[in-house]
Coordinates of C-alpha atoms and ligand atoms in Angstrom, one line a residue:
M1 CA -10.5 2.0 -91.7
E2 CA -12.6 2.4 -88.6
D3 CA -10.6 3.2 -85.5
K4 CA -11.3 0.4 -83.1
K5 CA -10.3 2.5 -80.1
T6 CA -13.2 4.9 -80.6
I7 CA -15.8 2.3 -79.8
K8 CA -15.6 1.6 -76.2
R9 CA -16.7 -1.8 -74.9
V10 CA -18.9 -2.3 -71.8
L11 CA -19.5 -5.5 -69.8
S12 CA -21.7 -6.2 -66.9
G13 CA -23.5 -9.2 -65.3
I14 CA -25.7 -10.3 -62.5
R15 CA -25.5 -13.6 -60.7
A16 CA -28.3 -16.1 -61.2
T17 CA -28.8 -16.5 -57.4
G18 CA -32.4 -15.4 -57.3
R19 CA -34.8 -12.9 -58.7
L20 CA -33.6 -9.4 -59.3
H21 CA -34.2 -6.7 -56.7
L22 CA -34.2 -2.9 -56.5
G23 CA -30.5 -2.8 -55.8
N24 CA -29.6 -4.7 -58.9
Y25 CA -32.0 -2.4 -60.9
L26 CA -30.7 0.9 -59.6
G27 CA -27.1 0.0 -59.1
A28 CA -26.5 -2.0 -62.3
I29 CA -29.3 -2.2 -64.8
K30 CA -30.0 1.5 -65.0
G31 CA -26.4 2.1 -65.9
M32 CA -26.4 -0.8 -68.4
I33 CA -29.4 0.7 -70.2
E34 CA -27.9 4.2 -70.3
L35 CA -24.7 2.9 -71.9
Q36 CA -26.6 0.6 -74.3
N37 CA -28.5 3.6 -75.6
N38 CA -25.4 5.6 -76.2
N39 CA -23.9 4.9 -79.6
E40 CA -20.3 5.4 -78.4
Y41 CA -20.4 2.1 -76.7
E42 CA -20.6 -1.6 -77.6
T43 CA -22.4 -3.3 -74.7
L44 CA -22.2 -6.9 -73.6
Y45 CA -24.5 -8.0 -70.8
M46 CA -24.3 -11.5 -69.4
V47 CA -26.2 -13.6 -66.8
A48 CA -23.4 -14.6 -64.5
D49 CA -24.5 -18.2 -64.1
V50 CA -21.0 -19.5 -63.6
H51 CA -20.5 -17.1 -60.7
T52 CA -23.6 -18.6 -59.1
I53 CA -21.7 -21.8 -58.3
T54 CA -19.1 -20.0 -56.2
T55 CA -21.6 -20.1 -53.3
P56 CA -24.0 -23.0 -52.4
Y57 CA -26.9 -23.3 -54.9
K58 CA -29.6 -25.7 -56.1
I59 CA -29.2 -27.1 -59.6
E60 CA -32.9 -26.8 -60.5
E61 CA -33.0 -23.2 -59.1
L62 CA -30.0 -22.2 -61.1
K63 CA -31.5 -23.5 -64.3
I64 CA -34.6 -21.5 -63.7
N65 CA -33.0 -18.3 -62.3
R66 CA -30.5 -17.8 -65.1
R67 CA -33.4 -17.7 -67.6
E68 CA -35.5 -15.5 -65.3
V69 CA -32.6 -13.0 -64.9
L70 CA -32.3 -12.8 -68.7
I71 CA -36.1 -12.2 -69.0
D72 CA -35.7 -9.5 -66.3
Y73 CA -33.0 -7.9 -68.4
L74 CA -35.2 -7.8 -71.5
A75 CA -38.2 -6.5 -69.5
A76 CA -36.0 -3.7 -68.0
G77 CA -35.1 -2.5 -71.4
L78 CA -31.9 -4.3 -72.5
N79 CA -32.3 -4.7 -76.2
P80 CA -30.7 -7.6 -78.2
K81 CA -30.6 -5.3 -81.2
K82 CA -28.3 -3.0 -79.3
S83 CA -26.5 -5.2 -76.8
I84 CA -25.0 -8.7 -76.8
I85 CA -27.1 -10.4 -74.2
F86 CA -25.9 -13.9 -73.2
L87 CA -25.4 -16.6 -70.6
Q88 CA -21.8 -16.7 -69.2
A89 CA -21.7 -20.5 -69.3
D90 CA -22.3 -20.4 -73.0
V91 CA -18.9 -18.8 -73.5
N92 CA -16.2 -21.3 -72.3
E93 CA -13.4 -18.9 -72.8
H94 CA -14.3 -16.9 -69.7
T95 CA -13.2 -19.8 -67.4
E96 CA -10.3 -20.5 -69.6
L97 CA -9.0 -17.0 -69.4
A98 CA -9.7 -17.0 -65.6
F99 CA -7.3 -19.9 -65.2
L100 CA -4.6 -18.2 -67.2
F101 CA -5.1 -15.0 -65.1
S102 CA -4.9 -17.0 -61.8
S103 CA -1.3 -17.7 -62.6
I104 CA -0.3 -14.1 -61.9
M105 CA -2.4 -13.5 -58.7
T106 CA -1.3 -14.6 -55.2
I107 CA -3.5 -16.4 -52.8
A108 CA -2.8 -13.8 -50.1
R109 CA -4.1 -11.0 -52.4
M110 CA -7.3 -12.8 -53.0
Q111 CA -7.9 -13.7 -49.3
H112 CA -7.7 -10.1 -48.2
L113 CA -10.6 -8.9 -50.3
P114 CA -13.5 -7.6 -48.2
T115 CA -16.0 -9.3 -50.5
F116 CA -14.3 -12.7 -49.9
K117 CA -14.3 -12.2 -46.2
E118 CA -18.0 -11.2 -46.2
K119 CA -19.0 -14.3 -48.2
V120 CA -17.0 -16.5 -45.8
I121 CA -19.0 -15.2 -42.9
Q122 CA -22.2 -15.7 -44.9
Y123 CA -21.2 -19.3 -45.9
P124 CA -18.7 -20.4 -43.2
Q125 CA -18.8 -24.1 -44.5
N126 CA -18.2 -23.2 -48.1
A127 CA -15.1 -21.1 -48.5
T128 CA -14.2 -22.8 -51.7
M129 CA -11.5 -22.2 -54.3
A130 CA -14.2 -21.0 -56.7
L131 CA -15.2 -18.4 -54.2
L132 CA -11.6 -17.3 -53.8
N133 CA -11.3 -17.1 -57.6
Y134 CA -14.5 -15.2 -58.1
P135 CA -12.8 -11.8 -58.7
I136 CA -10.4 -13.5 -61.2
L137 CA -13.3 -14.9 -63.1
M138 CA -14.9 -11.4 -63.0
A139 CA -11.7 -9.9 -64.4
A140 CA -11.8 -12.5 -67.2
D141 CA -15.5 -11.7 -67.9
I142 CA -14.5 -8.1 -68.5
L143 CA -11.1 -8.4 -70.1
I144 CA -12.0 -11.1 -72.5
Y145 CA -14.0 -8.4 -74.3
K146 CA -11.4 -5.7 -73.5
A147 CA -14.2 -3.8 -71.9
G148 CA -13.1 -0.5 -70.3
L149 CA -16.3 0.5 -68.6
V150 CA -18.4 -1.7 -66.2
P151 CA -21.8 -0.6 -64.9
V152 CA -22.0 -2.2 -61.4
G153 CA -22.9 -1.2 -57.9
I154 CA -20.3 0.2 -55.5
D155 CA -19.9 -3.2 -53.8
Q156 CA -18.0 -4.4 -56.8
E157 CA -15.3 -1.7 -56.6
P158 CA -12.7 -4.0 -54.9
H159 CA -13.2 -6.6 -57.7
L160 CA -12.6 -3.9 -60.4
E161 CA -9.4 -3.0 -58.6
V162 CA -8.4 -6.7 -59.1
A163 CA -9.3 -6.5 -62.8
R164 CA -7.2 -3.4 -63.2
E165 CA -4.3 -5.1 -61.4
I166 CA -4.6 -8.1 -63.7
A167 CA -4.8 -6.0 -66.8
R168 CA -1.6 -4.1 -65.8
K169 CA 0.3 -7.2 -64.9
M170 CA -0.7 -9.1 -68.0
N171 CA 0.3 -6.1 -70.2
Q172 CA 3.7 -5.8 -68.4
M173 CA 4.5 -9.5 -68.3
Y174 CA 3.1 -10.7 -71.7
G175 CA 2.6 -7.6 -73.8
T176 CA -1.2 -7.8 -74.0
D177 CA -3.3 -4.7 -74.6
F178 CA -6.0 -5.0 -71.9
P179 CA -7.6 -1.7 -70.8
E180 CA -7.9 -0.9 -67.1
P181 CA -11.6 -1.1 -66.5
V182 CA -13.4 1.5 -64.5
R183 CA -16.8 1.5 -62.9
F184 CA -19.8 3.3 -64.4
A185 CA -21.7 4.6 -61.4
T186 CA -25.4 5.4 -61.1
K187 CA -27.3 7.4 -58.5
G188 CA -28.4 4.2 -56.8
E189 CA -25.0 2.6 -56.5
Y190 CA -25.6 1.5 -53.0
I191 CA -29.2 0.4 -52.0
P192 CA -29.4 -0.5 -48.3
S193 CA -31.0 -3.7 -47.0
L194 CA -34.5 -3.5 -45.6
T195 CA -33.1 -5.0 -42.4
G196 CA -31.2 -1.8 -41.7
E197 CA -27.9 -3.6 -41.9
G198 CA -25.6 -3.9 -45.0
K199 CA -26.8 -3.8 -48.6
M200 CA -29.8 -5.3 -50.3
S201 CA -28.8 -8.7 -51.6
K202 CA -30.5 -11.6 -53.4
T203 CA -29.1 -14.1 -51.0
V204 CA -29.9 -12.2 -47.8
I205 CA -33.5 -13.0 -46.7
N206 CA -35.7 -10.1 -45.8
S207 CA -33.2 -7.7 -47.3
F208 CA -34.8 -7.0 -50.7
I209 CA -37.7 -5.8 -52.8
N210 CA -38.0 -7.8 -56.0
L211 CA -38.7 -6.1 -59.3
T212 CA -41.8 -8.3 -59.6
D213 CA -43.3 -7.5 -56.2
S214 CA -46.9 -6.2 -56.0
L215 CA -47.8 -2.9 -54.3
E216 CA -49.1 -4.9 -51.3
E217 CA -45.8 -6.8 -51.0
I218 CA -43.7 -3.7 -51.3
R219 CA -45.8 -1.9 -48.7
K220 CA -45.5 -4.8 -46.3
K221 CA -41.7 -4.9 -46.8
I222 CA -41.1 -1.2 -46.5
R223 CA -43.3 -1.1 -43.4
S224 CA -41.1 -3.8 -41.9
V225 CA -37.9 -1.6 -42.0
P226 CA -37.0 -1.0 -38.4
T227 CA -37.5 2.7 -37.6
A228 CA -37.0 2.8 -33.9
S229 CA -35.7 6.3 -33.5
V230 CA -36.2 9.0 -30.9
A231 CA -38.1 11.5 -33.0
G232 CA -35.8 14.5 -33.5
G233 CA -32.8 12.6 -32.3
E234 CA -30.2 10.4 -33.9
M235 CA -31.6 8.4 -36.9
S236 CA -31.4 4.6 -36.6
S237 CA -29.8 2.8 -39.5
G238 CA -33.2 1.6 -40.7
L239 CA -34.5 5.2 -40.8
K240 CA -31.4 6.3 -42.7
S241 CA -32.2 3.6 -45.2
L242 CA -35.7 4.9 -45.5
F243 CA -34.4 8.3 -46.3
T244 CA -32.0 6.8 -48.9
F245 CA -35.2 5.4 -50.6
A246 CA -37.0 8.7 -50.1
N247 CA -34.1 10.5 -51.8
L248 CA -34.3 8.2 -54.8
F249 CA -38.1 7.8 -55.2
I250 CA -39.8 10.9 -53.7
P251 CA -37.0 13.5 -53.9
T252 CA -39.3 16.5 -53.8
E253 CA -40.9 15.4 -50.5
V254 CA -37.7 14.6 -48.6
E255 CA -37.2 18.1 -47.1
N256 CA -40.6 18.1 -45.7
Y257 CA -40.3 14.6 -44.1
K258 CA -36.9 15.7 -42.6
K259 CA -38.5 18.8 -41.1
E260 CA -41.2 16.6 -39.6
F261 CA -38.6 14.2 -38.2
N262 CA -36.7 17.1 -36.6
A263 CA -39.9 18.5 -35.1
G264 CA -40.8 15.1 -33.7
T265 CA -44.0 14.9 -35.7
L266 CA -43.0 12.4 -38.4
Q267 CA -45.4 9.5 -38.8
F268 CA -43.2 6.7 -40.0
V269 CA -46.0 4.8 -41.7
K270 CA -46.9 7.9 -43.8
L271 CA -43.3 8.2 -45.0
K272 CA -43.1 4.4 -45.6
D273 CA -46.3 4.2 -47.6
A274 CA -45.3 7.2 -49.8
I275 CA -42.0 5.4 -50.6
A276 CA -43.8 2.1 -51.3
E277 CA -46.2 3.7 -53.7
A278 CA -43.4 5.5 -55.6
I279 CA -41.4 2.3 -55.9
F280 CA -44.3 0.4 -57.3
A281 CA -45.1 3.2 -59.8
E282 CA -41.5 2.9 -61.1
L283 CA -41.7 -0.9 -61.3
K284 CA -45.1 -1.2 -63.0
P285 CA -44.0 -0.7 -66.6
F286 CA -41.3 -3.3 -66.0
Q287 CA -43.8 -5.8 -64.7
E288 CA -46.1 -5.3 -67.6
S289 CA -43.4 -5.7 -70.1
R290 CA -42.1 -8.8 -68.3
E291 CA -45.4 -10.6 -68.6
K292 CA -45.3 -10.2 -72.4
I293 CA -41.7 -11.4 -72.8
A294 CA -42.2 -14.4 -70.5
S295 CA -45.1 -15.5 -72.6
D296 CA -42.8 -15.8 -75.6
Q297 CA -40.2 -18.4 -74.6
K298 CA -39.1 -19.0 -78.2
Y299 CA -38.0 -15.4 -78.4
V300 CA -36.0 -15.8 -75.2
D301 CA -34.3 -18.9 -76.7
E302 CA -33.4 -16.9 -79.8
V303 CA -31.9 -14.1 -77.7
I304 CA -29.8 -16.6 -75.8
A305 CA -28.5 -18.4 -78.9
D306 CA -27.7 -15.3 -80.8
G307 CA -26.0 -13.6 -77.8
A308 CA -23.8 -16.7 -77.3
K309 CA -22.7 -16.7 -80.9
R310 CA -21.8 -13.0 -80.9
A311 CA -20.0 -13.1 -77.6
R312 CA -18.0 -16.2 -78.4
K313 CA -16.6 -14.6 -81.6
I314 CA -14.9 -11.8 -79.6
A315 CA -13.9 -14.1 -76.7
Q316 CA -12.2 -16.7 -79.0
Q317 CA -10.1 -13.9 -80.5
T318 CA -8.8 -12.7 -77.1
I319 CA -8.1 -16.2 -75.9
K320 CA -6.1 -16.9 -79.0
E321 CA -4.0 -13.7 -78.5
V322 CA -3.4 -14.4 -74.8
K323 CA -2.4 -18.0 -75.4
Q324 CA 0.0 -17.0 -78.1
K325 CA 1.6 -14.3 -75.9
M326 CA 1.9 -16.7 -72.9
G327 CA 3.6 -19.4 -75.1
L328 CA 0.7 -21.8 -75.1
L329 CA -0.1 -21.6 -78.8
Ligands
LIG401 P1 -25.7 -12.1 -54.2 O1 -26.3 -12.0 -52.9 O2 -26.0 -13.4 -54.9 O3 -24.3 -11.7 -54.3 P2 -26.5 -9.5 -55.2 O4 -27.8 -9.0 -54.8 O5 -25.3 -9.0 -54.4 O6 -26.6 -11.1 -55.1 P3 -25.0 -9.6 -57.6 O7 -25.5 -10.5 -58.7 O8 -23.9 -9.9 -56.8 O9 -26.3 -9.2 -56.7 O10 -24.8 -8.2 -58.3 C1 -25.4 -7.8 -59.5 C2 -25.2 -6.3 -59.7 O11 -26.1 -5.6 -58.8 C3 -23.8 -5.8 -59.5 O12 -23.6 -4.8 -60.4 C4 -23.9 -5.2 -58.1 O13 -22.9 -4.2 -57.8 C5 -25.3 -4.7 -58.1 N1 -25.9 -4.6 -56.8 C6 -26.1 -5.7 -55.9 N2 -26.6 -5.3 -54.8 C7 -26.7 -3.9 -54.9 C8 -27.2 -2.9 -54.0 N3 -27.7 -3.2 -52.8 N4 -27.2 -1.6 -54.4 C9 -26.7 -1.3 -55.6 N5 -26.2 -2.2 -56.5 C10 -26.2 -3.5 -56.1
LIG402 MG1 -23.4 -9.8 -54.7

């Protein structure tokens, strides 16, 4: 008999709040692809459409975005023959398990999460129960598949801590066998915002480069990064961000640019344009592949239907186990 424990499960997802950006690609998708292409793992990748409603959204945009994110997944190299690719809303068990999990987490614990506090500042009029519950739903997304490895950016670490806490508590209180999930990190685990403050985010305007941006758009956006620094002196946060991009996209040229900066001879626009060109070169194959996939919407429908079926099968099993252990079945 095959030993179930030798196949490790992986789960990750991206909110359908807009079009994917460089941070999503480097911090999450690159890791998702690496694990998908490693036979030791069974990978499940969802579009986190239910998570989208935890912050204000437009119905028509959500409908479009969740499909666009899935197409982005496919164009980036997620392969339905190797991974279960699905829409979160197609598997009801996620929200069901989240409710069961919410019975063991206190309000105080959830209110103290830095991600909750940040989103409350971003949306002061919309600090909803759904927002407070976001990390509990995320724990359910992961644990419903008993996934032990989660390829996500560093901003998600506090949420993974919650997922581990829930796994531990559930195992202690109800005798379940949830793993304590850990993050699978990539080199681009934190991509800064183009504004020079905070991280690149779909929902923060002027912060991001989309995966579908043209060379012209990328050049314009990178040129807009504030660089006001006294040459040779302390680097501004915008300039530090530029060097983060340089490290990722033009690693062999970074030393030279640093030397120029220290000597006071650095031409910012030269550095910026070199970065923009390297970013575009990396995105070009993705953009070409995306056009092909988007022209075959029937194929996209098939991927969605097949993913839902396969994900549900695992999720239903876990819900059954948990309800039995909790005395509800
Ligand atoms: P939103 O503003 O709606 O929260 P987001 O840009 O933060 O959007 P998410 O859908 O929350 O994107 O996150 C999707 C994945 O991308 C997660 O794994 C997250 O850690 C990763 N990610 C998001 N932003 C960055 C970033 N700037 N650098 C690296 N990884 C990131
Ligand atoms: Mg986010």
